[in-house]
Coordinates of C-alpha atoms (C1' of nucleotides) in Angstrom, one line a residue:
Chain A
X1 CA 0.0 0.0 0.0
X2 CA 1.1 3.2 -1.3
X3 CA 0.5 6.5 0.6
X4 CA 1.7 10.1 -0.5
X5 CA 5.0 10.7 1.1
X6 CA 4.9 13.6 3.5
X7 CA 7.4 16.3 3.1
X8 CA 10.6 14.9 5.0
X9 CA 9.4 11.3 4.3
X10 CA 10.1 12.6 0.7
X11 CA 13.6 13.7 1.2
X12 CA 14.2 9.9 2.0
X13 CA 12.4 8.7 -1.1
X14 CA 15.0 7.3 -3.5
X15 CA 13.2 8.4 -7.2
X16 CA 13.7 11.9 -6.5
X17 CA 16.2 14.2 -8.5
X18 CA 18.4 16.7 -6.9
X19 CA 16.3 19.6 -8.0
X20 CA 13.5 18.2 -7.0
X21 CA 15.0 17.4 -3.1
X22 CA 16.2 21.2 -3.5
X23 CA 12.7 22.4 -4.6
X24 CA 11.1 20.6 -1.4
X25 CA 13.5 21.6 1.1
X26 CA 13.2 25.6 -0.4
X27 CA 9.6 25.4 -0.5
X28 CA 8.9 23.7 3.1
X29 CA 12.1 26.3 5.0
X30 CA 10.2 28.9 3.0
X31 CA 6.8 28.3 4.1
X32 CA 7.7 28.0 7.7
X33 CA 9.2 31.2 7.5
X34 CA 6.2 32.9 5.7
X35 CA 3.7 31.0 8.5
X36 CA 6.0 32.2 11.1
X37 CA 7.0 29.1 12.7
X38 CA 10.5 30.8 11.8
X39 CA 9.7 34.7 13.5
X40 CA 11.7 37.4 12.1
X41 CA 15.2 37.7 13.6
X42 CA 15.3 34.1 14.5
X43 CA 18.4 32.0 13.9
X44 CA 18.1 29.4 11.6
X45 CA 21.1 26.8 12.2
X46 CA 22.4 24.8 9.2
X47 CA 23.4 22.0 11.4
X48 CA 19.9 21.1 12.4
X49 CA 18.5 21.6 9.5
X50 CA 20.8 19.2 7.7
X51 CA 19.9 16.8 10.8
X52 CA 16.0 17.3 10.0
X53 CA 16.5 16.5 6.7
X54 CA 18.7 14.2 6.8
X55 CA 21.8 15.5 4.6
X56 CA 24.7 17.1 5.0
X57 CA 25.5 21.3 5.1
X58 CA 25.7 21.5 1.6
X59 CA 22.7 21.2 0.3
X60 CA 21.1 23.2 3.0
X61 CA 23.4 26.3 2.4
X62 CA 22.3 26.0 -1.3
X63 CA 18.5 26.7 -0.3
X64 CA 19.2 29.2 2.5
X65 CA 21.6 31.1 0.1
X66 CA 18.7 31.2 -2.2
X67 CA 16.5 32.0 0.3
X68 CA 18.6 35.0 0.8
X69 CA 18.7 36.1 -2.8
X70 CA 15.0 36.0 -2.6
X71 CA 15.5 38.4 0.8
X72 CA 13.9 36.0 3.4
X73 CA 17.1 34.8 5.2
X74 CA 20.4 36.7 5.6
X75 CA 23.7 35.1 6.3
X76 CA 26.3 36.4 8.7
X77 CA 29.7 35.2 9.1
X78 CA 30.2 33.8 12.5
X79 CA 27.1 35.0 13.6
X80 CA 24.0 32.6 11.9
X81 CA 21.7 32.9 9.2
X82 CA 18.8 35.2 10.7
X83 CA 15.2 35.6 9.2
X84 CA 14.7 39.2 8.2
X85 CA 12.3 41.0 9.9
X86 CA 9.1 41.9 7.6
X87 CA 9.6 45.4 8.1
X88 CA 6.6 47.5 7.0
X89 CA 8.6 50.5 5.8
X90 CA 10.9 48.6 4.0
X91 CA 8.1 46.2 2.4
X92 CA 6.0 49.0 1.0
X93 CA 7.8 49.3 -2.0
X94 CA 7.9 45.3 -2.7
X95 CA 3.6 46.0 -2.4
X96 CA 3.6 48.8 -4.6
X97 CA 5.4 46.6 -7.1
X98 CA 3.4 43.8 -6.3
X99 CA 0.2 45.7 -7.2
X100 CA 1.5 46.7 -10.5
X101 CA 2.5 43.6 -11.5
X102 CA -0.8 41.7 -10.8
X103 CA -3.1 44.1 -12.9
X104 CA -0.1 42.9 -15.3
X105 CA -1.1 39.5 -15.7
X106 CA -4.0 39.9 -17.2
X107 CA -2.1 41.4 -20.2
X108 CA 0.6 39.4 -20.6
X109 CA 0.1 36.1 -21.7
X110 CA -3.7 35.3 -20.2
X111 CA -4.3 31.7 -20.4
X112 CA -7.8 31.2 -20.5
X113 CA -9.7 28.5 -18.0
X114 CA -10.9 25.0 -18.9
X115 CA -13.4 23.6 -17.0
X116 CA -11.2 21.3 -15.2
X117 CA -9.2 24.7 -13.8
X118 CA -12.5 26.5 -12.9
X119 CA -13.6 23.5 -11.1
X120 CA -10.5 23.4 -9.1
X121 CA -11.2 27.1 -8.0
X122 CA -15.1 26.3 -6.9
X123 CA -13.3 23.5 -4.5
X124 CA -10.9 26.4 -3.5
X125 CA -14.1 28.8 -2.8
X126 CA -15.9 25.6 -0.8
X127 CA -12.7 25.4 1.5
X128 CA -12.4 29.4 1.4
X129 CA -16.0 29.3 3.1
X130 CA -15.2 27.0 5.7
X131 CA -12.5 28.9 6.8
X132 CA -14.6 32.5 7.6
X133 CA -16.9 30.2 9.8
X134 CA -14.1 28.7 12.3
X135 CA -10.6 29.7 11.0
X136 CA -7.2 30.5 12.2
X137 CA -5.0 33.2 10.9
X138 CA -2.5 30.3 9.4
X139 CA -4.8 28.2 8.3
X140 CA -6.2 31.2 6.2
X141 CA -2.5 32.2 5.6
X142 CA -2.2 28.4 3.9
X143 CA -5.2 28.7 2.1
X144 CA -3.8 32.4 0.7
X145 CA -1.0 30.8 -0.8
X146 CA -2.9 28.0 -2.3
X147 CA -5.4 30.5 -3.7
X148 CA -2.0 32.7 -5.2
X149 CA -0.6 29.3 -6.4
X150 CA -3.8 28.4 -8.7
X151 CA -4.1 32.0 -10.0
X152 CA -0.7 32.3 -11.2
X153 CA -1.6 29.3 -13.5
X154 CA -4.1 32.2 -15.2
X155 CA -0.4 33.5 -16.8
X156 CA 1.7 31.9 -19.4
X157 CA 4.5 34.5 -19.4
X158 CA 7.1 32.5 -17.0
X159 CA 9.4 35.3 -15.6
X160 CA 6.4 37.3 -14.9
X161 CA 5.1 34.5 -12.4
X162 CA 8.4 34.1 -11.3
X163 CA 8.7 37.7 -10.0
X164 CA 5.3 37.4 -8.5
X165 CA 5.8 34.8 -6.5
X166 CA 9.0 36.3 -5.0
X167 CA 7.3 39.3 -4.2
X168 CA 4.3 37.5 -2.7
X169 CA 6.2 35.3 -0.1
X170 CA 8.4 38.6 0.9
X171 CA 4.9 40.4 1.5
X172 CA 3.0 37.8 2.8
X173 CA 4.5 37.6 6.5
X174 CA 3.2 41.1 7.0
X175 CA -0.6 40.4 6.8
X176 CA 0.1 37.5 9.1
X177 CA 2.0 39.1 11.5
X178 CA -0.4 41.8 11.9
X179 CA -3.1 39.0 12.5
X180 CA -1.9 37.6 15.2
X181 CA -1.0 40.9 16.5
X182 CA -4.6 41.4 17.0
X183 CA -4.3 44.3 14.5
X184 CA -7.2 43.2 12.1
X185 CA -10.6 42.1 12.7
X186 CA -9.8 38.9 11.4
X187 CA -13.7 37.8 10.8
X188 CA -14.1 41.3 8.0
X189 CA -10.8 40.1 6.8
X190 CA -12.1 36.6 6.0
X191 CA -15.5 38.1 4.8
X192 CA -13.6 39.9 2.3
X193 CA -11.6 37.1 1.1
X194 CA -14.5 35.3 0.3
X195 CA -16.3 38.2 -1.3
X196 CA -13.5 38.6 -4.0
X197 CA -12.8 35.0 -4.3
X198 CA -16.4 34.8 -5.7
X199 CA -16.1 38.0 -8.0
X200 CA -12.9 36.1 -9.0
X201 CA -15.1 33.0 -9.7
X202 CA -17.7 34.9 -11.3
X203 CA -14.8 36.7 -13.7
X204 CA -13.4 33.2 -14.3
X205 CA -16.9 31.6 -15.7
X206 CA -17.0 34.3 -18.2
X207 CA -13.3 33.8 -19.4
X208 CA -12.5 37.5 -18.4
X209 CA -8.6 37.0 -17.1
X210 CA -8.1 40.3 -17.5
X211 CA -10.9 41.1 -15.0
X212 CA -9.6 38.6 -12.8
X213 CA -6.5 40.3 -12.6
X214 CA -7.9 43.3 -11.7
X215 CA -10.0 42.3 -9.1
X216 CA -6.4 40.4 -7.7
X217 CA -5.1 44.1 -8.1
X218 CA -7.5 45.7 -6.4
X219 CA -7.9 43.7 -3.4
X220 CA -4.4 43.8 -2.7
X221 CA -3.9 47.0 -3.1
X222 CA -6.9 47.5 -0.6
X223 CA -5.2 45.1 2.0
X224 CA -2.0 46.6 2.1
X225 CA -4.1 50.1 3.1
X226 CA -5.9 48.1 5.7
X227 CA -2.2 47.5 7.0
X228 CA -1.2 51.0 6.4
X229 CA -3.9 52.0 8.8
X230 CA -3.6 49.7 11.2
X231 CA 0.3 50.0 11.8
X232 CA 0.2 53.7 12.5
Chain B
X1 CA 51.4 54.1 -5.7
X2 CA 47.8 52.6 -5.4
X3 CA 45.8 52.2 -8.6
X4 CA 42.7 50.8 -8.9
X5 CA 42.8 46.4 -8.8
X6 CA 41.7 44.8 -12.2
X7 CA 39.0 41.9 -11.3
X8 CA 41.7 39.3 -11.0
X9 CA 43.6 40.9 -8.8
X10 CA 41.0 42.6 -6.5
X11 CA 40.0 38.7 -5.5
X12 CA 43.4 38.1 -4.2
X13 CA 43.0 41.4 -2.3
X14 CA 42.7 40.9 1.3
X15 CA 40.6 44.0 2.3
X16 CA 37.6 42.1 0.9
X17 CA 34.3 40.6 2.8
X18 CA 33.2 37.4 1.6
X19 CA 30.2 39.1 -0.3
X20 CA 32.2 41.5 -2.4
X21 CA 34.3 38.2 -3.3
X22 CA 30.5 36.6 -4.5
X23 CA 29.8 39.6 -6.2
X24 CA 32.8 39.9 -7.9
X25 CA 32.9 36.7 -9.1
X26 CA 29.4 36.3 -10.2
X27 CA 29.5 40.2 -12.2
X28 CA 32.7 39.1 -13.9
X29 CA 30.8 35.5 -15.3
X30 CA 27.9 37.5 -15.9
X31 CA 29.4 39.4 -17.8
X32 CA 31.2 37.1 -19.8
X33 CA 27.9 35.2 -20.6
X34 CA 26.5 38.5 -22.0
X35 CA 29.1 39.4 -24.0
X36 CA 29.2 36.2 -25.5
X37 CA 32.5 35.6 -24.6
X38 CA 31.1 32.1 -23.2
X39 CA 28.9 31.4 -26.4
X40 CA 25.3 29.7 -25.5
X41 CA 25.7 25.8 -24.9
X42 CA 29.3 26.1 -23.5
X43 CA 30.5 23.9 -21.0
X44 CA 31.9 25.9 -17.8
X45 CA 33.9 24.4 -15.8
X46 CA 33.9 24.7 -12.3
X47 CA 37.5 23.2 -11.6
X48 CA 39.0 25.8 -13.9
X49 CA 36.8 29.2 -13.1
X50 CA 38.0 28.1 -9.4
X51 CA 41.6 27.7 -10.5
X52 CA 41.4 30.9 -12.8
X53 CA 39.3 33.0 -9.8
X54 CA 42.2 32.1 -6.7
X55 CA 39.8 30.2 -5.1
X56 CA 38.1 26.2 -4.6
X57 CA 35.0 25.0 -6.0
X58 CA 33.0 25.6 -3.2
X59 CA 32.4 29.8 -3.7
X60 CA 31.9 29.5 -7.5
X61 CA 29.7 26.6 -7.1
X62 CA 27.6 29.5 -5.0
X63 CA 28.3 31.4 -8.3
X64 CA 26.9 29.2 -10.7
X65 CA 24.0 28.2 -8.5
X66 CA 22.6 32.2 -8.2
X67 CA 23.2 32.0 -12.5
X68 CA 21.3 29.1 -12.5
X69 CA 18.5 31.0 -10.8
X70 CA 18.9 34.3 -12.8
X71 CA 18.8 31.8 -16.1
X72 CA 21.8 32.2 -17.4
X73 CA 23.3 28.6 -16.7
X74 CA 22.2 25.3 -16.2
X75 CA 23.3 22.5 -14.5
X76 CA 22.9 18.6 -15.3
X77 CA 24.3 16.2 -13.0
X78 CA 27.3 14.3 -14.5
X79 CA 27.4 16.3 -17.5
X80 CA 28.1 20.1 -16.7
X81 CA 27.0 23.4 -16.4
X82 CA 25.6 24.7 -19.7
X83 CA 25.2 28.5 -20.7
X84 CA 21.6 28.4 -21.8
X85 CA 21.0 29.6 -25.3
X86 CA 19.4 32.8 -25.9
X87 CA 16.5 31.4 -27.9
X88 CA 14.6 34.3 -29.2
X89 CA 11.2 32.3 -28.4
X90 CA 11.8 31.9 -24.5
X91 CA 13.5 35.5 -24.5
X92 CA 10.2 37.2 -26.3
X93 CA 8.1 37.0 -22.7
X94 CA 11.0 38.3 -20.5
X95 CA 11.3 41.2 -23.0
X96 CA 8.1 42.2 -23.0
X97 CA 8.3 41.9 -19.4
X98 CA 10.7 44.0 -19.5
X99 CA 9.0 46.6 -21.4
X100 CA 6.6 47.1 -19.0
X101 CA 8.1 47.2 -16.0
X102 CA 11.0 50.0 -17.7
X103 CA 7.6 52.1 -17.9
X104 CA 7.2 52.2 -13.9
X105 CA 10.1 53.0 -13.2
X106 CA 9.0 56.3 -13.9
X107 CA 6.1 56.3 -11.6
X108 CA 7.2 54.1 -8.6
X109 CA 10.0 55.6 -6.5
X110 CA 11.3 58.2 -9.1
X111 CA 14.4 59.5 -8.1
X112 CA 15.1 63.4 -9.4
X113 CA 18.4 63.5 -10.8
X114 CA 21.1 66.1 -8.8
X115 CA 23.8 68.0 -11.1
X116 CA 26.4 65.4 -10.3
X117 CA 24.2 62.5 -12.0
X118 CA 23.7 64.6 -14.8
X119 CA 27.1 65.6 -15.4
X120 CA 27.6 61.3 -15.1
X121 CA 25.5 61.4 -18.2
X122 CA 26.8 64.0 -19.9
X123 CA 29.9 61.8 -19.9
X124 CA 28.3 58.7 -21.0
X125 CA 26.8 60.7 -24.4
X126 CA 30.1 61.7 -25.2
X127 CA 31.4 57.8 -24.7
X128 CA 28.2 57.1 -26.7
X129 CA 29.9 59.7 -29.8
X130 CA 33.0 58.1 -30.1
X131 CA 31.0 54.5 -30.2
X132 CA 29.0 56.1 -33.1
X133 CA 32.2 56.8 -35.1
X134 CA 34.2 53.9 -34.7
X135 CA 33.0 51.1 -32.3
X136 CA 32.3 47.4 -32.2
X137 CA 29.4 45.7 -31.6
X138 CA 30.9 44.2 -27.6
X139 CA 31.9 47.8 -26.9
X140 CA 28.8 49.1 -27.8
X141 CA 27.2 46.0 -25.4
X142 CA 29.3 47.3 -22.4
X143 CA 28.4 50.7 -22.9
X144 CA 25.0 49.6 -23.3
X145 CA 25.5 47.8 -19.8
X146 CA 27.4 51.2 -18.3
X147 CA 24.2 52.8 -19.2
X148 CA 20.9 50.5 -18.4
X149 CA 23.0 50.9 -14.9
X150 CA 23.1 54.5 -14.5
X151 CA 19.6 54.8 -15.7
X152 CA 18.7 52.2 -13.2
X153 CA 19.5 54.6 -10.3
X154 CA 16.5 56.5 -11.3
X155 CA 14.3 54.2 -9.4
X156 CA 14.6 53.9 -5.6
X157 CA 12.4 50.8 -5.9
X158 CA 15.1 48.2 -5.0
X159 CA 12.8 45.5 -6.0
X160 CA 12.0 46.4 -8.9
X161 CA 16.1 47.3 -9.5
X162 CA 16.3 44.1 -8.9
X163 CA 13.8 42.6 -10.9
X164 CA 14.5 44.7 -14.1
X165 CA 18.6 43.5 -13.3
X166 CA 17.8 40.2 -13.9
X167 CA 15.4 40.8 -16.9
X168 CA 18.1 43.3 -18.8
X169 CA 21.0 40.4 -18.5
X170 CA 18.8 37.7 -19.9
X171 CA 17.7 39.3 -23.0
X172 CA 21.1 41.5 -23.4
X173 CA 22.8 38.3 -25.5
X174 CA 19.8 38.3 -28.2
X175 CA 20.8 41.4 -29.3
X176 CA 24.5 41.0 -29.3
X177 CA 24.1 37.5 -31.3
X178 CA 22.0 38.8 -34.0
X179 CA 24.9 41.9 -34.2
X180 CA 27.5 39.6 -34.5
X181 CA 25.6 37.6 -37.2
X182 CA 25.5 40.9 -39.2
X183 CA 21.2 40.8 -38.9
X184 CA 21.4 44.6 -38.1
X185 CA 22.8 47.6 -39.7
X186 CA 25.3 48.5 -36.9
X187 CA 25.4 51.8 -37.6
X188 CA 22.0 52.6 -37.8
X189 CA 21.6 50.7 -34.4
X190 CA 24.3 52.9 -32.9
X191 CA 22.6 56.4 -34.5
X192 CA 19.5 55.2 -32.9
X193 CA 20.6 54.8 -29.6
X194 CA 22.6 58.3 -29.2
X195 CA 19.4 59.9 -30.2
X196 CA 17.5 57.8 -27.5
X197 CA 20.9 59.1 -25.2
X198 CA 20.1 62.5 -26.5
X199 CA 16.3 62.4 -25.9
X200 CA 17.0 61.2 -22.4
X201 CA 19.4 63.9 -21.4
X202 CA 17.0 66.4 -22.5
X203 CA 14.4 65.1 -20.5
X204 CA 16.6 64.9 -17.7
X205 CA 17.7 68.5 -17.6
X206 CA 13.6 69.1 -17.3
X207 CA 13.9 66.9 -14.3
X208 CA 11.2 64.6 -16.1
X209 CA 12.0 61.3 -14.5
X210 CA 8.7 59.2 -16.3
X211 CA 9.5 61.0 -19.6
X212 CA 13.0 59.2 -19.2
X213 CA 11.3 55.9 -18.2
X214 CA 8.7 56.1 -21.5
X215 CA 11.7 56.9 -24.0
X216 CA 13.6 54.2 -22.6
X217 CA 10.3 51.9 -22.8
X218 CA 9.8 53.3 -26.4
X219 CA 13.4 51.9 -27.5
X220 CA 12.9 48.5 -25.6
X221 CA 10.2 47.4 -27.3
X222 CA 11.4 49.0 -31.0
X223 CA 14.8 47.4 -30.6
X224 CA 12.4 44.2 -29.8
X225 CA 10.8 44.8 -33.2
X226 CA 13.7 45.1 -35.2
X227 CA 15.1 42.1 -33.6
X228 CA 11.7 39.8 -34.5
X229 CA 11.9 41.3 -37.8
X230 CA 15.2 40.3 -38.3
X231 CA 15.0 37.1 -37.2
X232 CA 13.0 36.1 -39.6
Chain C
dG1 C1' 34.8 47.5 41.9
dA2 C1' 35.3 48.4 37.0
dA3 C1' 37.5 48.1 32.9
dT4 C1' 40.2 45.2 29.9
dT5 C1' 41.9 41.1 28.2
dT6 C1' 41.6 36.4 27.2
dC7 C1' 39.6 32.5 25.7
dA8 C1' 36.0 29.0 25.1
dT9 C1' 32.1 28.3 22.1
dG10 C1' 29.4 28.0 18.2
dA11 C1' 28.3 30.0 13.9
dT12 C1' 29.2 30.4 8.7
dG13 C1' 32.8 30.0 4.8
dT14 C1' 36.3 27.1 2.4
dG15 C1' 38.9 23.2 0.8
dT16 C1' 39.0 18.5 -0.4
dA17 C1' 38.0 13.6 -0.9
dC18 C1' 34.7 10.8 -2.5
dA19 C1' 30.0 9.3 -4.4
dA20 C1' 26.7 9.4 -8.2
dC21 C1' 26.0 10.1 -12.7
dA22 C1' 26.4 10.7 -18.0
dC23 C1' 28.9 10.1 -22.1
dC24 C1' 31.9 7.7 -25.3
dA25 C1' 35.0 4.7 -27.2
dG26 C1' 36.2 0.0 -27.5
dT27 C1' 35.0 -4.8 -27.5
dG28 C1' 32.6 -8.7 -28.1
dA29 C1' 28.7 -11.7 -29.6
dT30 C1' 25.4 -12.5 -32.9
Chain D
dA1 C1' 28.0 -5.3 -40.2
dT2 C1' 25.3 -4.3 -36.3
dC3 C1' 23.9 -4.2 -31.8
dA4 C1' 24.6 -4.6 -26.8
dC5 C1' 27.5 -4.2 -23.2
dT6 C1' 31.2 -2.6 -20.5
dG7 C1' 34.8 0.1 -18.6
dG8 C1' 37.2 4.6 -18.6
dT9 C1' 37.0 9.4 -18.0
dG10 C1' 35.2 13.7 -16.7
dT11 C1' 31.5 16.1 -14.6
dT12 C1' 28.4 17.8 -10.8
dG13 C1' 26.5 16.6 -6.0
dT14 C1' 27.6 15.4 -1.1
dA15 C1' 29.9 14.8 3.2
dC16 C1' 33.1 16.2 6.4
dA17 C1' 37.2 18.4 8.4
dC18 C1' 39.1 22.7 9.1
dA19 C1' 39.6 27.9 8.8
dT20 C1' 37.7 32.2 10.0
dC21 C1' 34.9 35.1 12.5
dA22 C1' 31.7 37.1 16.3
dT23 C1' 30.1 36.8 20.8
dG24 C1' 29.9 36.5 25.7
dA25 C1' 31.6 34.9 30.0
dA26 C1' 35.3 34.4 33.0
dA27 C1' 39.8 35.8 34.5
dT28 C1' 42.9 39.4 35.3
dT29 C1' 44.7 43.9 36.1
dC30 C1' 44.5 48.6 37.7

DNA sequence: GAATTTCATGATGTGTACAACACCAGTGAT
DNA sequence: ATCACTGGTGTTGTACACATCATGAAATTC
């Protein structure tokens, strides 16, 4: 009997690739840091994490340096690799970009959705709904990610995602961290989620990608004012 | 009698952190790949770039790893690491990426230019003369380099410096390649860009930092054109 | 008692040997 | 003659020992 492998039981699986152990180990040291398991100004130790994973250094200093081009993780010599701080001042402009470069993506290269895609975003709506009745902050945080992940599909132009997602995952820890600061009415937050999750659905049915992306643009754009406010 | 260390020599320099050695190393290969002096599907060696850089594998390995990111290199177990080739299919939706994003620079984080950064580009348009006169197409590539890097502190975005970094050094090679294969009148490619370097410095000297961003947009995307044209 | 020095500790950065892998030439059987 | 196999060679990937550096506590000196 076959299960899926979880993430580290992965990393022991023999028919993986070297890129592919690399993409796992980035994506799961990344998500920890954008759910804040890893909190701003903590020190990440190579040692354990080549333990956890069970390898040596060297691969793990080939994520984290990646992870600090992408400007989650910075490396000191003698000191430790620390998790930046999502500074608000210093991530407005990585926003502003961020909000440009969505209503982009309805211009460059749309790719229009099948029916198989638009049925995978009513299950994502159906999950989405669950969440505003009894949800956590993370889980909604996973479920934001997911939701990003499945609309980047709506772009064919490769460098463009690319970008985006960088951005995204530098931005993302803000909203979180805000969360759980008790800085958001986390119930209107949710509400209006859903709302343009369904506007997004109802843009989808009609093939408008274009509209999509706007409605992406404008929503984010009105969340990182909701953050403005709240941090001042 | 101090004079200013040549790349070589500055690595063997002891004044150096680790991360001017990285970026050092990783500017110099850079700009090799651009300049076509390693040609698209070459092998690189990382025995010999360590031998020839003062140093072990281990550094350029970090090297090679952030151009494998950037897309400039690729690495096959067993086999090497392979300059990609600047295929003019792959490159068409990073350029007009690229043209898009050169238009905000004008409106996110415009930086006004001061006397001194004028004066700078006073400079490069006389550079830019002599090129005009008598000038090959890998000088004109440097100076076209020199340039896209003093226009770049126009922006105070860093992200999107960053993002439009990446962009300019994967498409730079197209243009360079179809020069060297004698698909565009050279001097007609060098007239055209003084009067783009003209155009620029006037609308510098008005201060107009998104006029400067839509000529520089406007010349993106024709150079684009003439490229596509001649390329087929 | 306070300032200074020393040194132990633990972190990242580097060098190197070896493992895993792909490619190719040569060899043999069919 | 052709195909399959096998070993040699060179490459990237990994593990580990060591160098280098920063930090803080303890010892020492004034």
């Amino acid at each position: 009997m076959t299960q899926p492998p979880s993430t580290q039981e992965a990393l022991a699986d023999e028919g993986l690739t070297v890129r592919d152990r690399h993409a796992l180990m980035h994506h799961e040291i990344r998500q920890r840091i954008c759910l804040l398991d890893y909190l701003p100004g903590m020190r990440l130790s190579e040692a354990a994490l080549a333990e956890e994973f069970g390898t040596s250094r060297t691969p793990i200093r080939r994520v984290l340096a990646r992870l600090e081009d992408e400007g989650l993780v910075q490396s000191f010599h003698g000191v430790g690799t620390l998790v930046t701080d999502a500074d608000f001042d210093a991530l407005e402009q990585v926003y502003r970009l961020r909000v440009e470069l969505t209503a982009m993506t309805g211009r460059l290269d749309p790719v229009p959705p099948d029916f198989g895609y638009i049925a995978r975003f009513d299950q994502l709506v159906l999950r989405g709904a669950a969440i505003v009745q009894s949800g956590t902050a993370r889980a909604f945080t996973q479920f934001d990610i997911d939701v990003f992940l499945t609309l980047q599909e709506l772009t064919a132009n490769q460098p463009l995602r690319q970008t985006l997602e960088r951005l995204y995952f530098q931005t993302k820890r803000l909203w979180l961290r805000a969360a759980e600061e008790a800085q958001l009415d986390l119930e209107e937050e949710f509400k209006i989620f859903q709302h343009q999750l369904e506007a997004i659905q109802c843009a989808l049915k009609s093939g408008d990608v274009e509209a999509v992306a706007h409605i992406q643009r404008a929503h984010i754009s009105m969340s990182f004012n909701r953050l403005q406010q709240k941090a001042r």
